Structure formats: C-alpha cells, structure tokens
Amino acid sequence: MKKLIKLNVNGELHDVLAEPRRTLLEVLREQVGLTGTKEGCDAGDCGACTVLLDGEPVPSCLVLAVDAQGKDILTIEGVANGPELHPIQKAFVDYGAIQCGFCSPGMILTAKALLERNSNPSEAEVREAISGNLCRCTGYVKVIEAIMAVAAQGR
Amino acid sequence: MKEYSVIGKRLPYIDGPQKVTGQAQYTDDIVLPNTLIGKILRSPYPHARILNIDTSKAERLPGVKCVITGKDTAGITYGDLPGSHDEYPLAIGKVRYIGDAVAAVAAVDEDTAEDAIELIDVEYEELPAVFDAEEAMKDGAPQIHDKTTAPRMYDEKHNISWNPKSGQGDMEKGWAEADYIREDRFVCGKMAHAAMEPHSALSSFDSKGNLTHWSDCQIPFFIRYNLAKVLEIPEAKVRVIKPFVGGGFGGKAAMFAKDPAAALLSKLTGRPVRIAYTREECFIASISNYDMYIYIRTGVKKDGTITAQDVKIIFDNGAYNITSFNISRSGGSDSIFKTPCWSYEGIVVYTNKTPTGPRRGHTSPEKNYAQVTQLNMIAADLGLDPIEVLHKNLTYPGYVDTRGSKQGSSTLKECVDGVVQRSGWREKRGKMGPYRGIGIAVGRHGGGGGAGAGGNVPDKPIRAIIQVDSDGRFTLLTGETDIGQGSDSTMAQIAAEVIGVSQDDIMVYAADTALTPFDHGSFSSRVTFNVGNTVKEAAADTKRQLVKAIAKVTEVSEEEIEIRGGQVYVKGGAEPAMPFSNALRMIQRSAGLPIVGTFKYYPTEYFAGLPPVSSPAFYILAVEVEVDPETGKVRILRWTYANDHGTQLNPLRLEGQEDGCMQMGVGWALSEGYVLDEGQMLNASFLHYAFPTSVDTPEVIRVPSEVVGESRGPFGAKEGGQGGMEPTAAAIIDAIYDATGVWFKELSVTPEHILKALEEKRLRERKEG
C-alpha cells in the first residue's frame, strides 16, 4: 500500500508516493529521477549507492525511503555549486581518480563526509574511510591522492 | 623523448566532469517513456534436458505483458567468433549450467516481473554434470555439446571445443642441450571480472521495425551483428548505442541473454524493455575468466639459459565458447623469454559451469605466471641469481623470434635494472627477516591485434571522420568503445596534437552503430594502436585541408602555415599570425566550411611492405610482502614497477591502468576465486567474493623509464591497458617464496592455503631434522 513520503533531497522537498518497503536508492533513481546514485550490488557491499544522510555516508540500498524522511539527503547531484565543481570533484578529475566513473559518486560523497569531520586525515584514515567504496579501475591509488590533496588545499 | 604539445601530457579525461557530477548516463540511467522491466528465468540445474515449459500462469499475472522461451526465438545460435557460435538466446533442448537462460518476461515493474518468473513451470530431466575440465575430458564424461549446437567442435565425446597446437624449432635438440629440466603443474582458478556496473540493456523497437538498443558492452558492432542474426532482421535495422560503461575488463566483450531477450520482448510488446542484471547474475550468468591447468616443462643450461619449453594448457570453457577460439594460441614464441624451440598445446574443454571469456590479458598473465614462476624456481634449484637468469633469457631489441619477428627497441633491460635498484632487491632478498620477502617478475603484452582480431563481422577497415566548422570545434566520429579506460580521451589527444589545438577543442562522438564508423571494439589492446593510427591519419587529412584553405584566403603559401596551440603561425615567426578561430571565420566567408577529414585504415594495407616487428609493452614488477603465520594473511607492502609503454600518450592514464592491474592482480593472487559446490557458486556477492579494497592496496613506487618510441602505434605508443596484469601473480608468489620458503602453484593463495603449506613445511622439517 503506497504512502506519501516527503524527502528533502539536495535542499529540495519531494513528495513521493511509494510503498514503505522501497529503498531510498530505488526512490531516488526511479521517482525523484536522480540517477547519479548508482546500484552496484543492492546488498550494501559496494558503496556505489552512497548518499549522505544528515552528513553521514549511508548505503542507500539498505535505507528505507520512509526512514530518510526528516533528514537532509545529499546525493552527487547536490555536491557541485551550480556549474562550479566542488574541490573534491575537481581533484578527482585532475588527479585521474576517475576511470569508468561508476564508483565515483559514492566515493566523492564518502570523501566529503570524511573531510567535513576530519579536515586533516592521515593516509591510513583516508583508506579506512573509503574502504566501503569498492573500485575495480583505479586500485584506489589516485583516489587517495586526490582526497589527500583536497585536505592539503584546505590547510 | 620528443616533446609534443598535447601528447605526453598528464591531461584529465575529457568526460571527467560528467562522471563526477552524476550527469554521465550509464545504460540503467537512460529513461524512455512506457518502459517495461524484463527479468530472466534461469536454470537451477547444471545440466538438464528441458522437457516442458508452462508459462500460462506467468502470462495471466496482472501487469505481465509478455513471456518468451526458446520456442519464441528463431532458434539461431550466436557467439563471439566465426565458427564458435554455440549458444541460444534462450535455451532450447537443454540447459548447461546453473544460470543458463530459459525464459524471459516483460512486466510493468520489477516486482511483477520477479513474481512472474516464479510462476513459470519448467519440467527438467536432470543429467549428470561435470565441473572440472580434466574430468570432462575423460571417457564417459557427460557430453555437454554436440555438433548440432557446436558444429565446429573438435571432439564431442570428450567435450573438447578446440585443440590448437603449435611449435617451432627442433625439440629433440633443445631437450638434449638442457643440463636441467623441470616439470610443473600450475592451476589458475576461476576468477570474476567484477566491473562495478552490472550488465544492462535497454531495447526499443519502433513501429517501423527499427531497433534501438543501448547495451553496456565493449563490442557494440558485434552486438548489432549478433542481434540481427538471432532476430533475423537486417543489420541496417539495428542500432546499438554504447552509453557510459562502468568498466568491462573483458567481461562485457560478448552478447548476453539480456540483449536478445530485451530486444525480442520489445518487438513483441511494442514498448521499450530494460533488463539489468543483479550482482548475483553478473557473477553467475555473465562470464568469468578461464580456469586453467598449465603443464610446463622447461630445459635450461646450467647457467639458466632456456634451451626448450613445452607448454600444455587445459582451458575450462564453461558451458559456452564466448571468445575461446581466440585465446592464446602459442606457448613459446610470445613469451618474454628467448625460447629457441618450443611446443604448445591448448585444450579448450566444456564444463557445466558459468561460461568463460577474456579477462584483462586474456590468459596471457596466467601463462606468464607459470613461465616466470618456473624460471624463478629453476634459479632457486640451481642456486643461481634470479636477476642474472632473467638477463640471460629476456628478449632484448634485435632478437628475432622463432616466427621471424624482430624485437623492436625497448627499455626492458633498463626497467629491470631500475626496479632492482629502486626496490632494494639485492639488499632485501633473503634478508628481510621471518615471514617477509621480496619477489620480482617480468611480463610483456602485445597490442594492435589488427583490424580483424577475431571478430564476428567480416574483417573490415575502420575509419575516423573529423568535421570542423566555424566555431573552431572539431567533431570526431569514431566507432571505438570507451569503457572507462579513456579511449575517447586518447583519440581527442591524438587529434588535438596533429591538428595543433587543445584536447578540449575535440568533441568525440563514439560507439553508435548508426552514426559512427565501424570499429571492432575494446579487446586485445587494439584500440590505441588501430583506432589511434586511424584518428591520427584522419586528423592529418583534416589539417592538410585546413592549411590549404587558410593558404587560399591569405597570401601565405601552404608550406609556411603552421597551426599550434590554437594559433596560426607563419613559419619562422615567433608570434602567431592570427588565432585559429579567425582563420576559420575567413574560410567560412569564402564558403570553405565545413571541412571533413577522414581516413580508412586496414592494417595489412597500412603496414604493407614493412617487415614483421614485435613491439610489445614490457612490465617489470618487484613486490614486498609480509605473511602472518597465525592467520595466513598476506599483506602487500610495496609495489615497485617500471613499464615500457613506448611513447606514453598520457602518463596519468597509464599509471591508472597499472594501479587497476595491481588491484586485480593482488585479488587474483591472494583472495579472489569462484567457490563452487556442484556447479553452484557460493560466493556470488561482493561481500564474499573478496576483491581488494582501499586498505589492501600497497604503497606504489613508479620507476620512470626512458621512453623509446619505436612502435608502429600512434606516435610510437605501445600497449598499456592489460599488460600490467602479466607480472602480478608471479611477483607476489616469488615474494611469498622469499618470505616462507614455499612455492605456490595454485591461485588464489588464500590464508587457508598459506597456513596449510606452513604446517606441512614444519612437519617436513621436523621429519628431516
């Protein structure tokens, strides 16, 4: 039985009609129409579906849309400032931290959450923070470099 | 190395901004109105006859628009390579592996489609199944295919799909000259590609019977050919578009059931149909890498110089051929070691498991693991310095191999010396303390693959088209397939360099079979070489026409006009004569635009008259490891490498390729692999499949190698996307040997294997001591 769900996505309110068992991932992609958040496994194992809920990275395939009500949801579409890329996005581009790009939205959101709670992470802390975001293309090397570079810029 | 303006620069991908903002559209992101969701019913048995399929209950479920089985198809097999077509879009007669596609439904939403699948009743008669290639070759083994489905198969009774043999030189003489001969059996387990984007298709027939098909694939033109074939419609009515692709690594170099099923469902319903595989389906029902049994026998002189080598490889084909007709056909002549005589036999054997296909390196890394590890073992047996043995056997420039190909220039020796020095190999080998070790390995990978590198379609030339109009942008039309490795960006860089503008001035439109010229696809490391040369020539044609047009509207002769950095110069002038955009406006005013440059490329024509040359890329790697004797876990501490890529078109991108090969190589050696029970995969999820995360990858040390541009690739570029895999397992295994004294001949070497081997070693030493 569908329910009216009110979601605050990237600062905009969306009224969505969906069954309570629908995940936030499904609702974002299919009803809100934002396909930047990716489905890699639908089991919470890969991190491709990472969004921020009140600043915390969560696997949106394991969050029920109803449970995301009343929270600030940030997807990849909300990271840039209009046409201007966020420093993390820019660093990912410049440092070669993206190849196929499929893990990138999740990676970028995880990185954003990390740098907001810890503006001067060690490399080990960066590795730990993104360990839930799987990548098959980059070996994580340039992803870590890009995040460390943004942290250094901030200082 | 020659200095270029755009080539050789660490430029970012041209589509980076789209990817980091979520704007890049992958197949599952494309939305068409009125789309139905498709799902596939798969066999629960590894081998069974289909006696009956009753779809009536599924058809009656509200929201279900169409249900199809094999009888609704034309009953035509497909595959990747001529002569190897052995798979039906939906099973007819029998199923051959757990996951084989039996039926498909299209429904208004995913839940309804899943419910409908459950309502299809299939009556199976289970048949004995076989899950090991050596078992499948034995007399009396269950017969998986016969000549009705696989007319060209080599031996029906023994499940042998094909059996290539080759060799060069006088083996008798070679063995006679050996002072020492070693024989070993290596085993490489079944491995997943595990690209992050699950396989997907979106298919839409219009009312005129024209099909538009978006496919998450590496081979859009082959998919067009295969769809036309199995749907029995002309290729001209099939348009395949490759959107952004979230990685392939060879795992998307085939047509899968999703493609013909979605297309046929769309044809029958008159609506677009989307089929997106679950992660489990990607593991079970797409393709994996070949399991391989490698039997290798090598003779050496007492100084370690190879005199003869025999390699026999049994390849586990899984249930269907896919690309198996194209796997490495030779043992010795494309080895990194000088092998004056060699013999090779490949035996490709069907089993009742997930079909196998090419994974990054296409069985060459596995063969290299065996060849390099055995040579390292020989060095240890004879008490020789492994580095000296390497230098004695490596194929240096000028060496003519047994097939008459002369080795082009390379920095192989310098790379070996550089890695030995930078890694501290001499100071560390045997001296790092208990359970720590350093290992070294080498590898090579050819590129090019030719225009007809094994493909469905008749061997065809490829073309690039560049159009330039008054706004100064260049539109490049090319069939090449960017799957995340950056081939679109590479083509933009090449075109920009030749014309004299910047990478951002080139707009690349690629991989749309209706609009872009033909290209075979991304496999065999053929794209930079073949499409790169094509684009380079098309850009040169464009530039010639531009220069001619500028000469016409100015007083300057053609010979004196130069274009660089987006400016037009008169030869000898330090200052630009005018911006390129001004020149274009002048040409436009004289009705000289648009200018269209093009080139038709066919390798045998392009290289006609040139002697055969071998210009593989070379990969040298030293790895440091630490083994935990309590848990068996191996930690990779340091990864020191030097690669010879010839002219590096984009060093940033090449580093990225090496890093990706590192992740895949570490997983291949230490943790990945299909865990199967009677053909059922038990670890079909990222949680259990165990591929390396960010905490598993080591410190990477890149040793710069002097680039030497002798290669027939564009600007002297050599291969770059797959060869990084070649030395990975061998280097890790060599390091583990240094750390523990144990050689591991079966991959992957999981903690259980380490602990078991250490225990056996302790017991052996106690007995001897």
Short mmCIF file of N, CA and C in Angstrom, two decimals, chain B residues 303-306 334-340 368 371-372 375-376 386-401 407-408 410-420 440-444 616-621 642 727:
data_model
loop_
_atom_site.label_atom_id
_atom_site.label_comp_id
_atom_site.label_asym_id
_atom_site.label_seq_id
_atom_site.Cartn_x
_atom_site.Cartn_y
_atom_site.Cartn_z
N ASP B 303 73.61 -22.48 -16.64
CA ASP B 303 73.60 -21.08 -16.23
C ASP B 303 72.19 -20.50 -16.28
N GLY B 304 71.20 -21.36 -16.53
CA GLY B 304 69.82 -20.90 -16.51
C GLY B 304 69.27 -20.48 -17.87
N THR B 305 70.07 -20.55 -18.92
CA THR B 305 69.57 -20.18 -20.25
C THR B 305 68.62 -21.26 -20.76
N ILE B 306 67.45 -20.83 -21.21
CA ILE B 306 66.43 -21.78 -21.68
C ILE B 306 66.86 -22.39 -23.00
N ASP B 334 55.53 -16.14 -28.05
CA ASP B 334 55.19 -14.83 -27.49
C ASP B 334 55.51 -14.75 -26.01
N SER B 335 56.44 -15.58 -25.59
CA SER B 335 56.89 -15.50 -24.22
C SER B 335 57.91 -14.38 -24.10
N ILE B 336 58.08 -13.87 -22.91
CA ILE B 336 59.05 -12.82 -22.69
C ILE B 336 60.47 -13.38 -22.71
N PHE B 337 60.60 -14.71 -22.69
CA PHE B 337 61.92 -15.31 -22.66
C PHE B 337 62.30 -15.87 -24.02
N LYS B 338 63.58 -15.77 -24.32
CA LYS B 338 64.10 -16.37 -25.56
C LYS B 338 63.90 -17.87 -25.46
N THR B 339 63.17 -18.39 -26.42
CA THR B 339 62.91 -19.83 -26.38
C THR B 339 63.21 -20.38 -27.77
N PRO B 340 64.42 -20.93 -27.96
CA PRO B 340 64.83 -21.34 -29.30
C PRO B 340 63.97 -22.46 -29.87
N ASN B 368 51.99 -16.53 -18.22
CA ASN B 368 53.21 -15.85 -17.77
C ASN B 368 53.53 -16.18 -16.31
N GLN B 371 55.22 -19.49 -16.51
CA GLN B 371 56.56 -19.43 -17.12
C GLN B 371 57.57 -18.72 -16.21
N VAL B 372 57.17 -17.58 -15.65
CA VAL B 372 58.09 -16.80 -14.82
C VAL B 372 58.35 -17.51 -13.49
N LEU B 375 60.68 -20.41 -13.96
CA LEU B 375 62.08 -19.98 -14.15
C LEU B 375 62.69 -19.52 -12.82
N ASN B 376 61.88 -18.84 -11.99
CA ASN B 376 62.36 -18.46 -10.66
C ASN B 376 62.66 -19.70 -9.82
N PRO B 386 68.47 -15.00 -9.49
CA PRO B 386 67.33 -14.88 -10.40
C PRO B 386 67.43 -13.70 -11.36
N ILE B 387 68.10 -12.63 -10.95
CA ILE B 387 68.23 -11.47 -11.84
C ILE B 387 69.16 -11.81 -13.00
N GLU B 388 70.26 -12.52 -12.71
CA GLU B 388 71.16 -12.95 -13.78
C GLU B 388 70.43 -13.86 -14.76
N VAL B 389 69.64 -14.77 -14.22
CA VAL B 389 68.89 -15.69 -15.07
C VAL B 389 67.91 -14.91 -15.96
N LEU B 390 67.29 -13.89 -15.38
CA LEU B 390 66.39 -13.04 -16.18
C LEU B 390 67.14 -12.42 -17.35
N HIS B 391 68.26 -11.77 -17.03
CA HIS B 391 69.00 -11.07 -18.08
C HIS B 391 69.44 -12.03 -19.18
N LYS B 392 69.76 -13.28 -18.79
CA LYS B 392 70.22 -14.25 -19.81
C LYS B 392 69.08 -14.63 -20.76
N ASN B 393 67.85 -14.56 -20.29
CA ASN B 393 66.72 -15.08 -21.06
C ASN B 393 65.80 -14.04 -21.67
N LEU B 394 65.88 -12.80 -21.22
CA LEU B 394 64.93 -11.81 -21.72
C LEU B 394 65.16 -11.49 -23.19
N THR B 395 64.08 -11.17 -23.87
CA THR B 395 64.19 -10.88 -25.30
C THR B 395 64.52 -9.41 -25.49
N TYR B 396 65.75 -9.15 -25.82
CA TYR B 396 66.18 -7.77 -25.98
C TYR B 396 66.03 -7.29 -27.42
N PRO B 397 66.10 -5.99 -27.66
CA PRO B 397 65.92 -5.45 -29.01
C PRO B 397 66.84 -6.11 -30.01
N GLY B 398 66.27 -6.40 -31.17
CA GLY B 398 67.06 -7.04 -32.22
C GLY B 398 66.86 -8.54 -32.25
N TYR B 399 66.43 -9.10 -31.14
CA TYR B 399 66.22 -10.56 -31.10
C TYR B 399 65.14 -10.93 -32.11
N VAL B 400 65.40 -11.94 -32.90
CA VAL B 400 64.40 -12.40 -33.87
C VAL B 400 63.79 -13.68 -33.34
N ASP B 401 62.48 -13.67 -33.13
CA ASP B 401 61.88 -14.85 -32.52
C ASP B 401 61.68 -15.95 -33.55
N GLN B 407 62.45 -8.18 -32.57
CA GLN B 407 62.07 -7.38 -31.41
C GLN B 407 62.46 -5.93 -31.64
N GLY B 408 61.49 -5.05 -31.55
CA GLY B 408 61.77 -3.62 -31.71
C GLY B 408 62.45 -3.07 -30.48
N SER B 410 63.30 -1.38 -27.05
CA SER B 410 62.58 -1.40 -25.79
C SER B 410 63.52 -0.94 -24.70
N THR B 411 62.96 -0.65 -23.55
CA THR B 411 63.81 -0.28 -22.42
C THR B 411 63.73 -1.39 -21.38
N LEU B 412 63.58 -2.62 -21.86
CA LEU B 412 63.39 -3.76 -20.97
C LEU B 412 64.53 -3.89 -19.97
N LYS B 413 65.76 -3.85 -20.45
CA LYS B 413 66.90 -4.05 -19.56
C LYS B 413 66.97 -2.92 -18.53
N GLU B 414 66.74 -1.69 -19.02
CA GLU B 414 66.78 -0.55 -18.11
C GLU B 414 65.69 -0.66 -17.05
N CYS B 415 64.52 -1.14 -17.45
CA CYS B 415 63.42 -1.29 -16.49
C CYS B 415 63.77 -2.32 -15.43
N VAL B 416 64.35 -3.44 -15.85
CA VAL B 416 64.73 -4.47 -14.88
C VAL B 416 65.75 -3.88 -13.89
N ASP B 417 66.78 -3.25 -14.45
CA ASP B 417 67.81 -2.68 -13.57
C ASP B 417 67.21 -1.62 -12.65
N GLY B 418 66.33 -0.80 -13.20
CA GLY B 418 65.70 0.26 -12.41
C GLY B 418 64.88 -0.29 -11.26
N VAL B 419 64.12 -1.33 -11.52
CA VAL B 419 63.28 -1.91 -10.47
C VAL B 419 64.14 -2.61 -9.43
N VAL B 420 65.15 -3.33 -9.88
CA VAL B 420 66.05 -4.00 -8.93
C VAL B 420 66.67 -2.96 -7.99
N ILE B 440 60.31 -10.74 -7.62
CA ILE B 440 60.38 -9.97 -8.86
C ILE B 440 59.82 -10.79 -10.01
N ALA B 441 59.19 -10.12 -10.95
CA ALA B 441 58.67 -10.81 -12.13
C ALA B 441 58.63 -9.84 -13.29
N VAL B 442 58.62 -10.41 -14.48
CA VAL B 442 58.55 -9.62 -15.70
C VAL B 442 57.37 -10.11 -16.53
N GLY B 443 56.95 -9.29 -17.46
CA GLY B 443 55.87 -9.71 -18.36
C GLY B 443 55.87 -8.84 -19.58
N ARG B 444 55.16 -9.27 -20.59
CA ARG B 444 55.03 -8.47 -21.81
C ARG B 444 53.62 -8.62 -22.32
N PRO B 616 56.02 -5.39 -28.18
CA PRO B 616 55.14 -5.46 -27.03
C PRO B 616 55.54 -4.43 -25.99
N ALA B 617 54.64 -4.15 -25.09
CA ALA B 617 54.99 -3.37 -23.91
C ALA B 617 55.62 -4.34 -22.91
N PHE B 618 56.49 -3.82 -22.05
CA PHE B 618 57.14 -4.66 -21.05
C PHE B 618 56.80 -4.17 -19.65
N TYR B 619 56.68 -5.13 -18.76
CA TYR B 619 56.24 -4.83 -17.40
C TYR B 619 57.18 -5.51 -16.42
N ILE B 620 57.79 -4.71 -15.57
CA ILE B 620 58.71 -5.27 -14.58
C ILE B 620 58.23 -4.85 -13.21
N LEU B 621 58.15 -5.81 -12.30
CA LEU B 621 57.50 -5.55 -11.02
C LEU B 621 58.24 -6.24 -9.88
N ALA B 642 58.39 -0.72 -13.21
CA ALA B 642 58.82 0.10 -14.35
C ALA B 642 58.28 -0.56 -15.59
N PRO B 727 52.91 -9.52 -14.76
CA PRO B 727 53.84 -9.98 -13.73
C PRO B 727 53.26 -10.07 -12.32
#
